[in-house]
Amino acid sequence: MIAPTDATDMSTRDAADVLVLRTGTHGMPVEQYAAAIRERLPKQTVELARTPTEEREAIETARFVTGMTLDEDLLEAAENLEVFACAYAGTGHLPLEQLEERGVAVTNASGVHGPNIGEHVLGAILRYTRRFHVGARRQDRREWRHYQAFELQGSTVTIVGLGAIGEAVAERLEPFGVETIGVRYSPEKGGPTDEVIGFDDDGFDDALARTDYLVLACPLTETTRGLIGHDEFVTMDPDAVLVNVARGPVVDTDALVAALRSSWIRGASLDVTDPEPLPEEHPLWTLENVQITPHNAGHTPEYYERLADIVAENARRFGEDSEAELRNQVRP
């Protein structure tokens, strides 16, 4: 960790090659992130700004900055900023219009979550397949009573979104003998699933009717907002299960509650909800056919290590050529 410096020192010394902003994630100290980047860039200077004052001072001269967030006030102070390496896969929380107006390249953390969210989805599917939640309830009651389960082999799993997370899910399903359908904006690109379709009504509805497990792993866009609602739940088989690791608003929450209460679907595993956090009084908490995790699928002890691989590589490319193509660049 870089030794603390006063504001005068920070404002007069040369800018670091990489500036790390102070906000961490998943309860892990941001010092670990800075250390991981520093380990990968022994010949470059990596500075961690640990206070709001240090951030404002350091960002004035910084050209390459990485962090979870970048608010408009801090961006105003970033007079020389050329690259912002967002430490999240999603960038919708950033002032993207202002960044684009200033010609700042934006990269994201796509790929960092693939292994852990892939495992989360697989765990959710197996939970509902073997009905471990039913066994847990009977264990709590010390009740030795048989219950029926399902078998994953031969099932159809539809994965909406074939980015890094969707690909990781498909890869982990391969040994289980399932049929997979991938849904993406450009189906002509293909993918790791047995079948790839677009979002057009007929093809998507046909996939829903054949689906045993529907996995949502897509970004929230105009196309995907409210993608799964009343009509989609009615189209799905009553034994189908929804797994949402995308964003809450991809699903119409009222329609989801109605579907679960009316047995239009068998269950739902929700890592994200709408609203989020889910209010204490919300009916989803009390439904026995619902599994809720608090937007936790993204947690992994390897987060900073994987993220540092991407950011350090981009910092190295940028240091050699400021016009170089950057990995995971989303803007401009």
Coordinates of C-alpha atoms in Angstrom, one line a residue:
M1 CA 0.0 0.0 0.0
I2 CA 1.3 3.5 -0.9
A3 CA 2.2 5.5 2.1
P4 CA -0.2 8.4 2.8
T5 CA 0.8 11.8 1.3
D6 CA -0.6 15.2 2.0
A7 CA -2.5 17.2 -0.6
T8 CA 0.5 19.3 -1.5
D9 CA 2.6 16.3 -2.3
M10 CA -0.2 14.8 -4.5
S11 CA -0.8 18.0 -6.4
T12 CA 2.9 18.6 -7.3
R13 CA 4.2 15.2 -8.1
D14 CA 3.9 13.5 -11.5
A15 CA 0.7 11.6 -12.2
A16 CA 0.7 7.9 -11.5
D17 CA 0.4 5.5 -14.4
V18 CA -2.7 4.0 -12.8
L19 CA -4.9 5.8 -10.3
V20 CA -7.2 3.5 -8.2
L21 CA -10.3 5.2 -6.7
R22 CA -11.3 4.4 -3.1
T23 CA -14.5 2.5 -3.4
G24 CA -14.2 -1.3 -3.0
T25 CA -16.8 -4.0 -3.6
H26 CA -18.2 -7.2 -2.1
G27 CA -16.8 -6.2 1.3
M28 CA -13.2 -6.6 0.1
P29 CA -10.7 -3.8 0.9
V30 CA -9.8 -1.8 -2.2
E31 CA -6.1 -2.1 -1.1
Q32 CA -6.3 -5.7 -2.4
Y33 CA -7.3 -4.4 -5.8
A34 CA -4.5 -1.8 -5.9
A35 CA -2.0 -4.5 -4.7
A36 CA -3.1 -6.9 -7.4
I37 CA -2.6 -4.3 -10.2
R38 CA 0.8 -3.2 -8.7
E39 CA 2.0 -6.8 -8.7
R40 CA 1.2 -7.1 -12.4
L41 CA 2.8 -3.7 -13.3
P42 CA 6.1 -3.6 -11.4
K43 CA 7.6 -1.0 -13.7
Q44 CA 4.6 1.4 -13.5
T45 CA 3.4 3.5 -10.7
V46 CA 0.0 2.6 -9.2
E47 CA -1.6 5.0 -6.8
L48 CA -4.5 4.4 -4.4
A49 CA -6.5 7.4 -3.4
R50 CA -8.1 6.6 -0.1
T51 CA -10.0 9.7 0.7
P52 CA -12.3 12.1 -1.2
T53 CA -9.6 14.8 -1.0
E54 CA -6.9 12.4 -2.4
E55 CA -9.2 11.4 -5.2
R56 CA -9.9 15.0 -6.3
E57 CA -6.2 15.9 -6.1
A58 CA -4.9 12.8 -7.9
I59 CA -7.5 12.7 -10.7
E60 CA -6.5 16.2 -11.8
T61 CA -3.4 14.9 -13.6
A62 CA -4.4 11.2 -14.0
R63 CA -4.7 9.8 -17.5
F64 CA -5.7 6.2 -16.6
V65 CA -8.1 5.7 -13.8
T66 CA -9.9 2.6 -12.4
G67 CA -12.7 2.3 -9.9
M68 CA -16.2 1.1 -9.3
T69 CA -17.9 4.5 -9.8
L70 CA -17.0 7.9 -11.2
D71 CA -19.5 10.7 -10.3
E72 CA -19.9 13.8 -12.4
D73 CA -18.2 16.0 -9.8
L74 CA -15.1 13.9 -9.8
L75 CA -15.1 13.7 -13.6
E76 CA -15.1 17.5 -13.7
A77 CA -11.8 17.5 -11.9
A78 CA -10.3 14.9 -14.2
E79 CA -8.7 17.4 -16.6
N80 CA -6.4 14.8 -18.3
L81 CA -8.5 11.7 -18.1
E82 CA -8.2 9.4 -21.2
V83 CA -9.2 6.0 -19.9
F84 CA -11.7 5.0 -17.2
A85 CA -11.5 1.2 -16.4
C86 CA -14.8 0.5 -14.7
A87 CA -14.4 -2.3 -12.1
Y88 CA -18.0 -3.5 -12.8
A89 CA -19.3 -5.4 -15.8
G90 CA -22.1 -2.9 -16.1
T91 CA -21.5 0.7 -16.9
G92 CA -25.0 2.1 -16.8
H93 CA -24.3 3.9 -13.5
L94 CA -21.5 6.0 -15.0
P95 CA -21.9 9.5 -16.6
L96 CA -21.4 7.9 -20.1
E97 CA -22.6 10.9 -22.1
Q98 CA -20.1 13.2 -20.4
L99 CA -17.3 10.6 -20.8
E100 CA -18.0 10.3 -24.5
E101 CA -18.2 14.0 -25.0
R102 CA -14.7 14.3 -23.5
G103 CA -13.4 11.4 -25.6
V104 CA -12.6 9.2 -22.6
A105 CA -12.3 5.5 -23.4
V106 CA -14.4 3.3 -21.0
T107 CA -13.7 -0.4 -20.3
N108 CA -15.6 -2.8 -18.1
A109 CA -15.0 -6.0 -16.1
S110 CA -16.8 -8.4 -18.5
G111 CA -15.5 -11.9 -17.9
V112 CA -14.6 -11.4 -14.3
H113 CA -17.9 -13.0 -13.1
G114 CA -18.1 -15.9 -15.4
P115 CA -16.9 -18.8 -13.1
N116 CA -18.6 -17.7 -10.0
I117 CA -22.0 -16.8 -11.5
G118 CA -21.8 -19.9 -13.7
E119 CA -21.5 -22.0 -10.5
H120 CA -24.3 -20.0 -8.8
V121 CA -26.6 -20.8 -11.7
L122 CA -25.7 -24.4 -11.8
G123 CA -26.2 -24.7 -8.0
A124 CA -29.7 -23.1 -8.3
I125 CA -30.7 -25.5 -11.1
L126 CA -29.5 -28.5 -9.2
R127 CA -31.3 -27.3 -6.1
Y128 CA -34.6 -27.3 -7.9
T129 CA -33.8 -30.5 -9.9
R130 CA -33.1 -32.6 -6.8
R131 CA -35.4 -30.4 -4.6
F132 CA -32.8 -29.9 -1.9
H133 CA -35.0 -27.1 -0.4
V134 CA -37.7 -29.7 0.3
G135 CA -35.2 -31.9 2.0
A136 CA -33.9 -29.0 4.1
R137 CA -37.4 -28.2 5.3
R138 CA -38.0 -31.8 6.3
Q139 CA -34.6 -31.9 8.1
D140 CA -35.6 -28.8 10.0
R141 CA -38.7 -30.7 11.2
R142 CA -36.7 -33.9 11.8
E143 CA -39.1 -35.6 9.4
W144 CA -37.9 -38.7 7.6
R145 CA -40.4 -38.7 4.7
H146 CA -39.7 -39.5 1.1
Y147 CA -40.3 -36.8 -1.6
Q148 CA -40.1 -36.9 -5.4
A149 CA -37.4 -35.2 -7.3
F150 CA -36.5 -34.4 -10.9
E151 CA -33.5 -35.3 -13.2
L152 CA -31.5 -32.7 -15.1
Q153 CA -30.4 -35.0 -17.9
G154 CA -32.6 -34.6 -20.9
S155 CA -33.9 -31.2 -19.7
T156 CA -33.9 -28.0 -21.9
V157 CA -32.1 -25.0 -20.5
T158 CA -32.6 -21.6 -22.2
I159 CA -29.9 -19.0 -21.5
V160 CA -30.9 -15.4 -22.3
G161 CA -27.7 -13.5 -22.9
L162 CA -24.6 -15.2 -24.3
G163 CA -21.9 -12.9 -22.9
A164 CA -19.2 -14.1 -20.6
I165 CA -21.7 -15.2 -18.0
G166 CA -24.1 -16.9 -20.4
E167 CA -21.1 -18.8 -22.0
A168 CA -19.9 -19.8 -18.5
V169 CA -23.3 -21.2 -17.7
A170 CA -23.5 -23.2 -21.0
E171 CA -20.0 -24.6 -20.4
R172 CA -20.8 -25.8 -16.9
L173 CA -24.0 -27.5 -18.2
E174 CA -22.2 -29.6 -20.8
P175 CA -21.5 -32.7 -18.7
F176 CA -25.2 -32.9 -17.6
G177 CA -26.7 -34.1 -20.9
V178 CA -29.1 -31.2 -21.4
E179 CA -30.3 -29.4 -24.5
T180 CA -29.4 -25.7 -24.4
I181 CA -30.9 -22.8 -26.3
G182 CA -29.1 -19.4 -26.3
V183 CA -30.9 -16.1 -26.9
R184 CA -28.9 -13.1 -28.1
Y185 CA -29.4 -9.9 -30.1
S186 CA -27.3 -11.3 -33.1
P187 CA -28.1 -15.0 -33.4
E188 CA -26.1 -15.2 -36.6
K189 CA -23.0 -15.0 -34.4
G190 CA -23.8 -18.4 -33.0
G191 CA -22.7 -19.5 -29.5
P192 CA -21.8 -22.4 -27.2
T193 CA -25.4 -23.6 -27.0
D194 CA -27.1 -26.3 -29.1
E195 CA -29.4 -23.7 -30.6
V196 CA -29.1 -19.9 -30.9
I197 CA -32.1 -17.7 -31.5
G198 CA -33.0 -14.0 -31.4
F199 CA -35.6 -12.0 -29.5
D200 CA -38.3 -12.2 -32.2
D201 CA -41.6 -13.2 -30.8
D202 CA -42.2 -16.5 -32.5
G203 CA -38.7 -18.0 -31.9
F204 CA -38.5 -16.8 -28.3
D205 CA -42.0 -18.0 -27.5
D206 CA -41.3 -21.4 -29.0
A207 CA -38.1 -21.7 -26.8
L208 CA -40.1 -20.7 -23.7
A209 CA -42.6 -23.5 -24.4
R210 CA -39.8 -26.0 -24.5
T211 CA -37.8 -24.7 -21.5
D212 CA -37.4 -26.5 -18.2
Y213 CA -34.9 -24.0 -16.8
L214 CA -34.9 -20.4 -17.9
V215 CA -31.7 -18.6 -17.1
L216 CA -31.6 -14.8 -17.4
A217 CA -28.0 -13.5 -17.8
C218 CA -28.5 -10.5 -20.1
P219 CA -27.9 -6.8 -19.6
L220 CA -30.9 -4.5 -18.8
T221 CA -31.8 -2.7 -22.1
E222 CA -34.9 -1.4 -23.8
T223 CA -35.3 -4.9 -25.3
T224 CA -34.9 -6.9 -22.1
R225 CA -36.7 -4.6 -19.7
G226 CA -39.9 -6.5 -18.8
L227 CA -38.9 -9.3 -21.1
I228 CA -40.5 -12.0 -18.9
G229 CA -44.1 -11.1 -17.9
H230 CA -47.6 -12.5 -17.8
D231 CA -47.6 -13.9 -21.3
E232 CA -44.2 -15.5 -21.0
F233 CA -45.1 -17.2 -17.7
V234 CA -48.3 -18.6 -19.2
T235 CA -46.3 -19.9 -22.2
M236 CA -43.8 -21.7 -20.0
D237 CA -44.4 -25.3 -18.7
P238 CA -45.8 -25.5 -15.1
D239 CA -42.7 -27.5 -14.1
A240 CA -40.3 -24.8 -15.5
V241 CA -38.0 -22.8 -13.1
L242 CA -36.7 -19.3 -13.6
V243 CA -33.1 -18.3 -12.6
N244 CA -32.4 -14.6 -12.7
V245 CA -28.8 -13.4 -12.4
A246 CA -29.3 -10.5 -14.8
R247 CA -31.2 -7.5 -13.4
G248 CA -34.5 -7.3 -11.5
P249 CA -36.4 -5.3 -14.1
V250 CA -35.9 -8.0 -16.8
V251 CA -38.8 -9.7 -15.0
D252 CA -42.2 -8.1 -14.3
T253 CA -42.3 -8.7 -10.6
D254 CA -46.1 -8.6 -10.2
A255 CA -46.4 -11.2 -13.0
L256 CA -43.8 -13.3 -11.3
V257 CA -45.6 -13.3 -8.0
A258 CA -48.8 -14.3 -9.8
A259 CA -47.1 -17.0 -11.7
L260 CA -45.6 -18.5 -8.5
R261 CA -48.8 -18.3 -6.6
S262 CA -50.8 -19.8 -9.5
S263 CA -48.3 -22.6 -10.2
W264 CA -47.7 -21.3 -13.8
I265 CA -44.1 -22.1 -13.1
R266 CA -42.6 -24.4 -10.4
G267 CA -40.2 -22.0 -8.8
A268 CA -37.7 -19.1 -9.1
S269 CA -34.2 -18.5 -8.0
L270 CA -33.6 -14.8 -7.7
D271 CA -30.2 -13.1 -7.2
V272 CA -31.7 -9.8 -8.4
T273 CA -35.1 -8.3 -7.8
D274 CA -37.3 -5.3 -8.7
P275 CA -37.3 -3.4 -6.4
E276 CA -33.9 -4.0 -4.9
P277 CA -33.2 -4.4 -2.1
L278 CA -36.4 -6.3 -1.7
P279 CA -38.6 -4.7 1.0
E280 CA -39.2 -6.8 4.1
E281 CA -42.9 -7.0 3.5
H282 CA -42.7 -8.1 -0.1
P283 CA -44.6 -11.4 -0.8
L284 CA -41.6 -13.0 -2.6
W285 CA -39.9 -13.5 0.8
T286 CA -42.7 -15.8 2.0
L287 CA -43.2 -18.1 -1.0
E288 CA -41.7 -21.5 -0.5
N289 CA -41.0 -22.0 -4.2
V290 CA -38.6 -19.0 -4.3
Q291 CA -34.9 -18.8 -3.5
I292 CA -33.6 -15.4 -2.8
T293 CA -29.9 -14.3 -2.6
P294 CA -29.0 -10.6 -2.0
H295 CA -27.4 -9.9 -5.4
N296 CA -24.6 -12.2 -4.2
A297 CA -23.9 -14.3 -7.3
G298 CA -21.1 -11.9 -8.3
H299 CA -19.1 -12.4 -5.1
T300 CA -15.9 -14.3 -5.5
P301 CA -12.6 -14.1 -3.6
E302 CA -10.9 -14.0 -7.0
Y303 CA -12.7 -10.8 -8.1
Y304 CA -9.8 -8.4 -7.7
E305 CA -7.3 -10.9 -9.2
R306 CA -9.3 -11.4 -12.4
L307 CA -10.1 -7.7 -12.6
A308 CA -6.5 -6.8 -12.2
D309 CA -5.6 -9.1 -15.1
I310 CA -7.8 -7.0 -17.4
V311 CA -6.9 -3.6 -16.1
A312 CA -3.1 -4.2 -15.9
E313 CA -3.1 -5.4 -19.5
N314 CA -5.0 -2.3 -20.6
A315 CA -2.7 0.0 -18.6
R316 CA 0.3 -1.7 -20.3
R317 CA -1.2 -1.2 -23.8
F318 CA -2.1 2.4 -23.0
G319 CA 1.4 3.1 -21.7
E320 CA 2.9 1.8 -24.9
D321 CA 0.4 3.5 -27.3
S322 CA -2.4 5.8 -26.1
E323 CA -4.4 4.9 -29.3
A324 CA -4.1 1.1 -28.7
E325 CA -7.2 -1.1 -28.7
L326 CA -8.2 -1.9 -25.2
R327 CA -9.7 -5.1 -23.9
N328 CA -13.4 -4.8 -22.9
Q329 CA -13.7 -1.3 -24.3
V330 CA -17.3 -0.2 -24.4
R331 CA -17.0 3.5 -25.1
P332 CA -16.4 5.4 -27.4

